[in-house]
mmCIF file of C-alpha atoms in Angstrom:
data_model
loop_
_atom_site.group_PDB
_atom_site.id
_atom_site.type_symbol
_atom_site.label_atom_id
_atom_site.label_comp_id
_atom_site.label_asym_id
_atom_site.label_seq_id
_atom_site.Cartn_x
_atom_site.Cartn_y
_atom_site.Cartn_z
ATOM 1 C CA UNK A 1 -37.387 21.521 38.309
ATOM 2 C CA UNK A 2 -33.524 19.886 39.264
ATOM 3 C CA UNK A 3 -32.910 21.710 42.029
ATOM 4 C CA UNK A 4 -33.794 23.263 45.177
ATOM 5 C CA UNK A 5 -33.466 25.694 47.608
ATOM 6 C CA UNK A 6 -33.536 25.984 51.590
ATOM 7 C CA UNK A 7 -33.585 27.969 54.374
ATOM 8 C CA UNK A 8 -31.822 25.731 57.429
ATOM 9 C CA UNK A 9 -31.170 27.068 60.749
ATOM 10 C CA UNK A 10 -28.044 25.529 62.920
ATOM 11 C CA UNK A 11 -28.969 22.065 61.593
ATOM 12 C CA UNK A 12 -24.955 20.409 61.057
ATOM 13 C CA UNK A 13 -25.857 18.014 57.700
ATOM 14 C CA UNK A 14 -26.682 21.734 56.480
ATOM 15 C CA UNK A 15 -23.747 22.825 58.575
ATOM 16 C CA UNK A 16 -21.213 20.572 57.032
ATOM 17 C CA UNK A 17 -22.790 20.797 53.358
ATOM 18 C CA UNK A 18 -22.986 25.357 53.434
ATOM 19 C CA UNK A 19 -18.751 24.654 54.643
ATOM 20 C CA UNK A 20 -17.560 21.339 52.438
ATOM 21 C CA UNK A 21 -18.729 23.513 48.737
ATOM 22 C CA UNK A 22 -15.896 25.805 48.708
ATOM 23 C CA UNK A 23 -13.971 22.564 49.453
ATOM 24 C CA UNK A 24 -15.308 21.320 45.888
ATOM 25 C CA UNK A 25 -15.261 24.342 43.572
ATOM 26 C CA UNK A 26 -11.446 25.852 44.757
ATOM 27 C CA UNK A 27 -7.915 24.539 45.319
ATOM 28 C CA UNK A 28 -6.040 25.166 47.659
ATOM 29 C CA UNK A 29 -4.623 28.055 46.382
ATOM 30 C CA UNK A 30 -7.685 29.389 45.104
ATOM 31 C CA UNK A 31 -9.748 29.502 48.786
ATOM 32 C CA UNK A 32 -10.846 32.355 50.926
ATOM 33 C CA UNK A 33 -12.456 30.560 52.517
ATOM 34 C CA UNK A 34 -12.482 30.563 56.625
ATOM 35 C CA UNK A 35 -15.279 27.384 57.223
ATOM 36 C CA UNK A 36 -14.357 28.502 62.115
ATOM 37 C CA UNK A 37 -15.540 32.012 61.052
ATOM 38 C CA UNK A 38 -17.790 30.825 58.984
ATOM 39 C CA UNK A 39 -19.339 27.826 61.788
ATOM 40 C CA UNK A 40 -19.760 30.636 64.260
ATOM 41 C CA UNK A 41 -21.826 32.645 62.020
ATOM 42 C CA UNK A 42 -23.991 29.497 60.981
ATOM 43 C CA UNK A 43 -24.266 28.046 65.203
ATOM 44 C CA UNK A 44 -24.749 32.362 66.272
ATOM 45 C CA UNK A 45 -21.867 32.444 68.463
ATOM 46 C CA UNK A 46 -19.570 35.122 66.174
ATOM 47 C CA UNK A 47 -18.249 38.535 68.401
ATOM 48 C CA UNK A 48 -20.647 39.775 65.840
ATOM 49 C CA UNK A 49 -23.940 37.841 65.279
ATOM 50 C CA UNK A 50 -25.664 39.843 68.321
ATOM 51 C CA UNK A 51 -25.933 42.495 64.979
ATOM 52 C CA UNK A 52 -28.630 40.438 62.645
ATOM 53 C CA UNK A 53 -30.667 38.768 61.701
ATOM 54 C CA UNK A 54 -28.577 35.465 59.561
ATOM 55 C CA UNK A 55 -30.311 33.665 57.241
ATOM 56 C CA UNK A 56 -28.202 31.012 54.939
ATOM 57 C CA UNK A 57 -29.556 29.110 52.210
ATOM 58 C CA UNK A 58 -28.845 25.672 49.767
ATOM 59 C CA UNK A 59 -29.321 25.128 46.808
ATOM 60 C CA UNK A 60 -29.216 21.280 46.434
ATOM 61 C CA UNK A 61 -29.349 19.100 43.385
ATOM 62 C CA UNK A 62 -31.891 15.426 43.025
ATOM 63 C CA UNK A 63 -30.114 13.777 45.623
ATOM 64 C CA UNK A 64 -29.625 16.352 48.291
ATOM 65 C CA UNK A 65 -26.590 17.294 47.541
ATOM 66 C CA UNK A 66 -25.189 21.197 47.778
ATOM 67 C CA UNK A 67 -23.984 23.223 44.491
ATOM 68 C CA UNK A 68 -24.254 26.321 45.236
ATOM 69 C CA UNK A 69 -24.746 28.064 49.100
ATOM 70 C CA UNK A 70 -25.558 31.486 50.036
ATOM 71 C CA UNK A 71 -26.918 33.261 53.445
ATOM 72 C CA UNK A 72 -28.627 36.561 53.669
ATOM 73 C CA UNK A 73 -28.000 38.762 56.096
ATOM 74 C CA UNK A 74 -30.634 41.446 57.496
ATOM 75 C CA UNK A 75 -30.118 44.424 60.511
ATOM 76 C CA UNK A 76 -32.893 45.487 62.521
ATOM 77 C CA UNK A 77 -34.303 48.407 60.391
ATOM 78 C CA UNK A 78 -31.709 48.465 57.831
ATOM 79 C CA UNK A 79 -33.426 48.931 54.483
ATOM 80 C CA UNK A 80 -30.363 47.507 52.896
ATOM 81 C CA UNK A 81 -30.230 43.036 52.896
ATOM 82 C CA UNK A 82 -26.727 42.149 52.376
ATOM 83 C CA UNK A 83 -26.430 39.062 50.685
ATOM 84 C CA UNK A 84 -22.948 36.552 50.888
ATOM 85 C CA UNK A 85 -21.516 33.788 51.454
ATOM 86 C CA UNK A 86 -22.100 33.059 47.916
ATOM 87 C CA UNK A 87 -20.898 30.658 46.109
ATOM 88 C CA UNK A 88 -21.999 27.735 43.162
ATOM 89 C CA UNK A 89 -21.453 25.363 40.528
ATOM 90 C CA UNK A 90 -21.656 26.811 37.438
ATOM 91 C CA UNK A 91 -24.872 25.299 37.152
ATOM 92 C CA UNK A 92 -27.598 28.891 36.039
ATOM 93 C CA UNK A 93 -31.015 27.487 37.228
ATOM 94 C CA UNK A 94 -29.303 27.218 40.953
ATOM 95 C CA UNK A 95 -28.007 30.415 41.146
ATOM 96 C CA UNK A 96 -31.174 31.353 40.003
ATOM 97 C CA UNK A 97 -32.800 30.066 42.493
ATOM 98 C CA UNK A 98 -30.914 31.093 45.225
ATOM 99 C CA UNK A 99 -31.101 34.121 44.155
ATOM 100 C CA UNK A 100 -34.839 34.105 44.134
ATOM 101 C CA UNK A 101 -35.042 32.134 47.028
ATOM 102 C CA UNK A 102 -32.160 34.710 48.540
ATOM 103 C CA UNK A 103 -34.739 38.059 47.220
ATOM 104 C CA UNK A 104 -37.712 37.266 48.903
ATOM 105 C CA UNK A 105 -36.518 36.367 52.525
ATOM 106 C CA UNK A 106 -35.929 39.405 51.972
ATOM 107 C CA UNK A 107 -38.671 40.758 50.803
ATOM 108 C CA UNK A 108 -40.747 39.565 54.736
ATOM 109 C CA UNK A 109 -38.196 41.077 56.449
ATOM 110 C CA UNK A 110 -39.225 44.402 54.787
ATOM 111 C CA UNK A 111 -36.075 45.344 53.063
ATOM 112 C CA UNK A 112 -35.486 47.251 49.466
ATOM 113 C CA UNK A 113 -32.444 46.187 48.452
ATOM 114 C CA UNK A 114 -29.930 43.541 48.903
ATOM 115 C CA UNK A 115 -26.262 44.758 48.681
ATOM 116 C CA UNK A 116 -23.698 42.423 47.914
ATOM 117 C CA UNK A 117 -21.674 39.837 47.839
ATOM 118 C CA UNK A 118 -21.687 41.200 51.631
ATOM 119 C CA UNK A 119 -20.255 38.308 54.177
ATOM 120 C CA UNK A 120 -23.135 39.534 56.794
ATOM 121 C CA UNK A 121 -20.503 42.440 57.335
ATOM 122 C CA UNK A 122 -18.584 45.359 56.305
ATOM 123 C CA UNK A 123 -15.902 44.006 58.729
ATOM 124 C CA UNK A 124 -15.724 40.565 57.208
ATOM 125 C CA UNK A 125 -15.288 40.686 53.671
ATOM 126 C CA UNK A 126 -16.937 42.254 50.409
ATOM 127 C CA UNK A 127 -16.963 42.471 46.585
ATOM 128 C CA UNK A 128 -17.035 40.459 43.553
ATOM 129 C CA UNK A 129 -13.110 40.768 41.663
ATOM 130 C CA UNK A 130 -13.354 40.768 38.306
ATOM 131 C CA UNK A 131 -10.840 40.685 36.837
ATOM 132 C CA UNK A 132 -7.147 38.798 36.852
ATOM 133 C CA UNK A 133 -7.830 35.592 38.846
ATOM 134 C CA UNK A 134 -4.615 34.087 37.704
ATOM 135 C CA UNK A 135 -3.375 36.221 40.261
ATOM 136 C CA UNK A 136 -4.223 37.011 43.894
ATOM 137 C CA UNK A 137 -3.128 38.144 47.254
ATOM 138 C CA UNK A 138 -3.643 38.719 51.050
ATOM 139 C CA UNK A 139 -6.830 39.835 51.969
ATOM 140 C CA UNK A 140 -8.947 40.562 48.841
ATOM 141 C CA UNK A 141 -12.131 38.923 47.263
ATOM 142 C CA UNK A 142 -11.797 36.150 45.233
ATOM 143 C CA UNK A 143 -14.554 34.013 43.603
ATOM 144 C CA UNK A 144 -15.406 32.199 40.912
ATOM 145 C CA UNK A 145 -14.845 34.412 37.455
ATOM 146 C CA UNK A 146 -18.537 33.296 36.356
ATOM 147 C CA UNK A 147 -20.663 34.735 40.077
ATOM 148 C CA UNK A 148 -21.184 38.283 38.889
ATOM 149 C CA UNK A 149 -22.411 37.231 35.623
ATOM 150 C CA UNK A 150 -25.864 35.089 37.628
ATOM 151 C CA UNK A 151 -26.698 38.036 39.890
ATOM 152 C CA UNK A 152 -26.330 40.623 36.900
ATOM 153 C CA UNK A 153 -29.150 38.654 34.811
ATOM 154 C CA UNK A 154 -30.863 38.408 37.959
ATOM 155 C CA UNK A 155 -31.263 41.521 38.181
ATOM 156 C CA UNK A 156 -28.127 43.132 40.361
ATOM 157 C CA UNK A 157 -26.517 45.537 39.035
ATOM 158 C CA UNK A 158 -23.130 47.649 39.776
ATOM 159 C CA UNK A 159 -23.465 49.818 43.361
ATOM 160 C CA UNK A 160 -18.905 50.696 43.346
ATOM 161 C CA UNK A 161 -16.100 49.795 41.689
ATOM 162 C CA UNK A 162 -13.045 49.854 43.254
ATOM 163 C CA UNK A 163 -9.837 48.547 42.600
ATOM 164 C CA UNK A 164 -6.462 47.762 43.775
ATOM 165 C CA UNK A 165 -3.605 48.700 41.920
ATOM 166 C CA UNK A 166 -0.236 46.139 41.872
ATOM 167 C CA UNK A 167 2.683 48.562 41.638
ATOM 168 C CA UNK A 168 6.099 47.181 40.524
ATOM 169 C CA UNK A 169 9.547 47.772 42.479
ATOM 170 C CA UNK A 170 9.838 50.526 43.765
ATOM 171 C CA UNK A 171 13.565 52.546 41.874
ATOM 172 C CA UNK A 172 16.309 53.415 44.544
ATOM 173 C CA UNK A 173 16.287 56.687 42.594
ATOM 174 C CA UNK A 174 13.750 57.153 42.698
ATOM 175 C CA UNK A 175 11.468 60.382 43.039
ATOM 176 C CA UNK A 176 8.809 62.289 42.306
ATOM 177 C CA UNK A 177 8.625 65.905 44.131
ATOM 178 C CA UNK A 178 4.901 66.369 45.670
ATOM 179 C CA UNK A 179 4.615 63.526 48.054
ATOM 180 C CA UNK A 180 8.358 63.681 48.688
ATOM 181 C CA UNK A 181 7.653 67.305 49.592
ATOM 182 C CA UNK A 182 4.527 66.895 51.169
ATOM 183 C CA UNK A 183 5.900 64.032 53.893
ATOM 184 C CA UNK A 184 8.618 66.725 54.536
ATOM 185 C CA UNK A 185 5.991 69.547 54.852
ATOM 186 C CA UNK A 186 4.027 67.440 57.645
ATOM 187 C CA UNK A 187 7.592 67.194 59.974
ATOM 188 C CA UNK A 188 8.390 70.637 59.416
ATOM 189 C CA UNK A 189 4.581 71.371 60.387
ATOM 190 C CA UNK A 190 5.492 69.221 64.130
ATOM 191 C CA UNK A 191 3.570 65.778 62.954
ATOM 192 C CA UNK A 192 4.904 62.819 63.099
ATOM 193 C CA UNK A 193 4.777 59.816 61.208
ATOM 194 C CA UNK A 194 6.567 56.526 62.594
ATOM 195 C CA UNK A 195 6.680 53.128 62.554
ATOM 196 C CA UNK A 196 4.894 51.229 66.134
ATOM 197 C CA UNK A 197 6.168 48.812 67.914
ATOM 198 C CA UNK A 198 5.552 45.639 68.614
ATOM 199 C CA UNK A 199 4.691 46.010 72.537
ATOM 200 C CA UNK A 200 2.439 48.887 71.352
ATOM 201 C CA UNK A 201 0.295 46.664 68.939
ATOM 202 C CA UNK A 202 -2.728 46.630 70.930
ATOM 203 C CA UNK A 203 -2.809 50.666 72.359
ATOM 204 C CA UNK A 204 -1.709 51.089 67.972
ATOM 205 C CA UNK A 205 -4.845 49.237 67.038
ATOM 206 C CA UNK A 206 -6.927 51.269 69.688
ATOM 207 C CA UNK A 207 -5.752 54.399 67.598
ATOM 208 C CA UNK A 208 -6.676 53.491 64.097
ATOM 209 C CA UNK A 209 -10.606 52.409 65.686
ATOM 210 C CA UNK A 210 -10.719 55.796 67.010
ATOM 211 C CA UNK A 211 -10.205 57.333 62.884
ATOM 212 C CA UNK A 212 -11.529 54.618 60.989
ATOM 213 C CA UNK A 213 -14.956 54.021 62.707
ATOM 214 C CA UNK A 214 -16.159 57.110 62.156
ATOM 215 C CA UNK A 215 -13.760 58.178 58.328
ATOM 216 C CA UNK A 216 -15.670 54.597 56.457
ATOM 217 C CA UNK A 217 -18.859 55.354 58.076
ATOM 218 C CA UNK A 218 -19.394 57.159 54.606
ATOM 219 C CA UNK A 219 -19.263 53.087 52.914
ATOM 220 C CA UNK A 220 -21.887 50.912 51.780
ATOM 221 C CA UNK A 221 -22.525 48.728 54.633
ATOM 222 C CA UNK A 222 -21.663 50.504 56.614
ATOM 223 C CA UNK A 223 -22.083 49.243 60.076
ATOM 224 C CA UNK A 224 -20.476 50.657 63.170
ATOM 225 C CA UNK A 225 -19.132 48.369 66.252
ATOM 226 C CA UNK A 226 -18.007 48.985 69.471
ATOM 227 C CA UNK A 227 -14.423 49.533 70.190
ATOM 228 C CA UNK A 228 -14.033 46.036 72.304
ATOM 229 C CA UNK A 229 -15.133 44.046 69.373
ATOM 230 C CA UNK A 230 -12.851 45.448 66.442
ATOM 231 C CA UNK A 231 -9.889 45.234 68.744
ATOM 232 C CA UNK A 232 -10.699 41.348 68.700
ATOM 233 C CA UNK A 233 -11.745 41.530 64.884
ATOM 234 C CA UNK A 234 -8.277 42.428 63.763
ATOM 235 C CA UNK A 235 -5.935 41.812 66.219
ATOM 236 C CA UNK A 236 -4.965 38.272 64.717
ATOM 237 C CA UNK A 237 -2.718 41.313 62.061
ATOM 238 C CA UNK A 238 0.018 41.219 64.956
ATOM 239 C CA UNK A 239 0.775 37.741 63.964
ATOM 240 C CA UNK A 240 1.317 39.122 60.499
ATOM 241 C CA UNK A 241 2.328 41.926 60.232
ATOM 242 C CA UNK A 242 6.260 43.718 59.950
ATOM 243 C CA UNK A 243 6.166 46.745 62.055
ATOM 244 C CA UNK A 244 8.135 48.972 59.394
ATOM 245 C CA UNK A 245 5.176 48.670 57.058
ATOM 246 C CA UNK A 246 2.811 50.163 59.386
ATOM 247 C CA UNK A 247 2.694 53.741 59.826
ATOM 248 C CA UNK A 248 1.114 55.923 61.775
ATOM 249 C CA UNK A 249 0.704 60.202 62.237
ATOM 250 C CA UNK A 250 0.195 62.153 65.133
ATOM 251 C CA UNK A 251 -0.684 66.236 65.129
ATOM 252 C CA UNK A 252 0.535 67.364 69.173
ATOM 253 C CA UNK A 253 0.722 63.701 70.097
ATOM 254 C CA UNK A 254 -3.423 62.656 68.607
ATOM 255 C CA UNK A 255 -3.657 60.130 65.909
ATOM 256 C CA UNK A 256 -4.830 61.651 62.519
ATOM 257 C CA UNK A 257 -3.383 59.622 59.783
ATOM 258 C CA UNK A 258 -2.189 55.478 59.979
ATOM 259 C CA UNK A 259 -1.605 52.931 56.810
ATOM 260 C CA UNK A 260 -1.277 49.578 57.299
ATOM 261 C CA UNK A 261 0.287 47.274 55.730
ATOM 262 C CA UNK A 262 1.838 43.749 55.388
ATOM 263 C CA UNK A 263 3.550 41.294 53.019
ATOM 264 C CA UNK A 264 1.888 39.027 50.665
ATOM 265 C CA UNK A 265 1.285 35.779 52.678
ATOM 266 C CA UNK A 266 -1.456 34.946 49.416
ATOM 267 C CA UNK A 267 -3.310 31.543 50.557
ATOM 268 C CA UNK A 268 -1.782 30.452 53.239
ATOM 269 C CA UNK A 269 -3.381 32.469 55.998
ATOM 270 C CA UNK A 270 -6.849 30.839 55.146
ATOM 271 C CA UNK A 271 -8.541 27.513 55.963
ATOM 272 C CA UNK A 272 -7.236 25.296 58.590
ATOM 273 C CA UNK A 273 -3.252 25.790 58.967
ATOM 274 C CA UNK A 274 -1.224 22.703 60.220
ATOM 275 C CA UNK A 275 2.353 22.952 62.197
ATOM 276 C CA UNK A 276 3.595 24.146 57.673
ATOM 277 C CA UNK A 277 1.893 26.638 57.405
ATOM 278 C CA UNK A 278 2.637 28.262 60.476
ATOM 279 C CA UNK A 279 6.335 27.682 59.405
ATOM 280 C CA UNK A 280 5.325 29.126 55.798
ATOM 281 C CA UNK A 281 3.965 31.975 57.573
ATOM 282 C CA UNK A 282 6.512 32.914 59.243
ATOM 283 C CA UNK A 283 8.827 33.099 56.577
ATOM 284 C CA UNK A 284 6.218 34.815 55.016
ATOM 285 C CA UNK A 285 6.934 37.140 58.036
ATOM 286 C CA UNK A 286 10.500 37.402 58.188
ATOM 287 C CA UNK A 287 12.146 36.958 53.898
ATOM 288 C CA UNK A 288 8.446 38.940 52.362
ATOM 289 C CA UNK A 289 8.227 38.727 48.808
ATOM 290 C CA UNK A 290 5.912 42.114 48.171
ATOM 291 C CA UNK A 291 3.277 43.944 50.688
ATOM 292 C CA UNK A 292 -0.342 44.173 50.937
ATOM 293 C CA UNK A 293 -1.230 47.952 51.583
ATOM 294 C CA UNK A 294 -4.537 47.077 53.410
ATOM 295 C CA UNK A 295 -5.591 50.287 54.848
ATOM 296 C CA UNK A 296 -4.746 53.808 54.827
ATOM 297 C CA UNK A 297 -7.377 57.098 57.109
ATOM 298 C CA UNK A 298 -6.599 59.552 57.760
ATOM 299 C CA UNK A 299 -8.688 62.934 59.626
ATOM 300 C CA UNK A 300 -9.729 64.945 56.948
ATOM 301 C CA UNK A 301 -9.166 67.970 58.386
ATOM 302 C CA UNK A 302 -5.245 67.289 58.055
ATOM 303 C CA UNK A 303 -4.698 67.484 54.373
ATOM 304 C CA UNK A 304 -1.871 66.663 52.556
ATOM 305 C CA UNK A 305 -1.201 63.986 55.365
ATOM 306 C CA UNK A 306 -2.415 60.937 53.005
ATOM 307 C CA UNK A 307 0.526 61.618 50.590
ATOM 308 C CA UNK A 308 2.848 62.062 53.174
ATOM 309 C CA UNK A 309 1.949 59.065 54.696
ATOM 310 C CA UNK A 310 2.286 57.287 50.923
ATOM 311 C CA UNK A 311 6.040 58.359 50.712
ATOM 312 C CA UNK A 312 7.377 57.096 54.568
ATOM 313 C CA UNK A 313 5.717 54.329 53.552
ATOM 314 C CA UNK A 314 7.590 53.890 49.444
ATOM 315 C CA UNK A 315 10.638 55.057 51.631
ATOM 316 C CA UNK A 316 10.134 51.669 53.692
ATOM 317 C CA UNK A 317 9.524 49.462 50.223
ATOM 318 C CA UNK A 318 13.095 51.037 48.635
ATOM 319 C CA UNK A 319 14.309 49.560 51.309
ATOM 320 C CA UNK A 320 12.710 46.140 50.984
ATOM 321 C CA UNK A 321 13.374 45.844 47.764
ATOM 322 C CA UNK A 322 9.877 43.497 46.708
ATOM 323 C CA UNK A 323 6.813 45.093 44.813
ATOM 324 C CA UNK A 324 3.407 44.994 46.866
ATOM 325 C CA UNK A 325 -0.286 46.152 46.480
ATOM 326 C CA UNK A 326 -2.643 48.985 46.911
ATOM 327 C CA UNK A 327 -5.595 47.336 48.030
ATOM 328 C CA UNK A 328 -9.714 47.739 47.425
ATOM 329 C CA UNK A 329 -9.404 51.258 46.927
ATOM 330 C CA UNK A 330 -13.452 53.285 46.428
ATOM 331 C CA UNK A 331 -13.653 54.271 42.967
ATOM 332 C CA UNK A 332 -13.583 58.434 43.041
ATOM 333 C CA UNK A 333 -10.852 57.817 45.943
ATOM 334 C CA UNK A 334 -7.626 59.841 45.420
ATOM 335 C CA UNK A 335 -5.945 57.353 46.256
ATOM 336 C CA UNK A 336 -6.352 55.502 43.454
ATOM 337 C CA UNK A 337 -3.954 58.378 42.093
ATOM 338 C CA UNK A 338 -0.944 58.183 44.039
ATOM 339 C CA UNK A 339 2.240 56.854 42.550
ATOM 340 C CA UNK A 340 0.901 56.597 39.395
ATOM 341 C CA UNK A 341 3.993 55.409 37.437
ATOM 342 C CA UNK A 342 4.359 52.492 39.487
ATOM 343 C CA UNK A 343 0.768 51.238 38.535
ATOM 344 C CA UNK A 344 2.186 47.675 35.573
ATOM 345 C CA UNK A 345 -2.002 47.115 36.379
ATOM 346 C CA UNK A 346 -4.733 47.152 38.201
ATOM 347 C CA UNK A 347 -7.194 44.553 39.522
ATOM 348 C CA UNK A 348 -11.331 45.759 39.721
ATOM 349 C CA UNK A 349 -13.672 44.557 42.062
ATOM 350 C CA UNK A 350 -17.351 45.366 41.668
ATOM 351 C CA UNK A 351 -20.551 45.355 44.722
ATOM 352 C CA UNK A 352 -24.014 45.237 43.196
ATOM 353 C CA UNK A 353 -27.058 46.253 43.937
ATOM 354 C CA UNK A 354 -31.078 45.314 43.615
ATOM 355 C CA UNK A 355 -33.527 47.504 44.355
ATOM 356 C CA UNK A 356 -37.058 45.502 45.502
ATOM 357 C CA UNK A 357 -39.311 48.057 44.806
#
């Protein structure tokens, strides 16, 4: 056997190997790694570490060099284990041993299924990308194209599919009667759709939490978190958003819907940032060349509001005159078909599962 797999716990030598592997596999343009966040998870100091048991793994060659890595996450009394932070050189033997070790650990914790890739939490990152590896955008998962094959060879199957719609520049004269009518209808019914100001950001983020925590509870691997932890996790958006591309919907002054977009920063926001990186981010924020529509949610009691919010965002895109991406839409979600006439291609993603018993 040319490779061994070890489980480790906070040993600095192995932490460094775990953190350094992605830089050997990806160029700066491809990497979505956040090494500071990974270190916090590896040392048990992450804001969510209290909620789970985190079991990092390394695949080592005969010289002790890391050729693969992964981390199994187990939640108390949850039969589903999450497997994520998977990276591996194109070595099938090493990948097979790594996945087999994760499976054995999951059984030790009496889990009945593994879902992945999920990087510790629904709130961090999950899913494999399966096409358009020559293109990417801020907020999407990114991986080597051969990873899904490694997993399916180890007995994993597709649990859910997702897509991201890439939209062309919206023509000034574009009209979709269904969406424009929904926006006018909701205004006539007393709904208020508006963008928050910078001074409103913290309050708006808490309003989004109040909606999202319920709307997303049926998503796979979802685990509830407190409002304070949510605000801490997503407070970084304040430095990235353009407020005109964020919309909140209110009914009788109560928040009932949200639509959050950010400029597409590419890979500028990942990794350890230099002063030059911050300058590039600022320039992109001031003059975006495209937008990523990251999150949308509507209280189900308010039918038609999703289309009204989408129309409000479309109006902003007309003003901006740039393309956009509707990001990471779950299969079966109605907003996958929004503004089909403007879609020129789709990114695709999968979440995998393996039943253990």
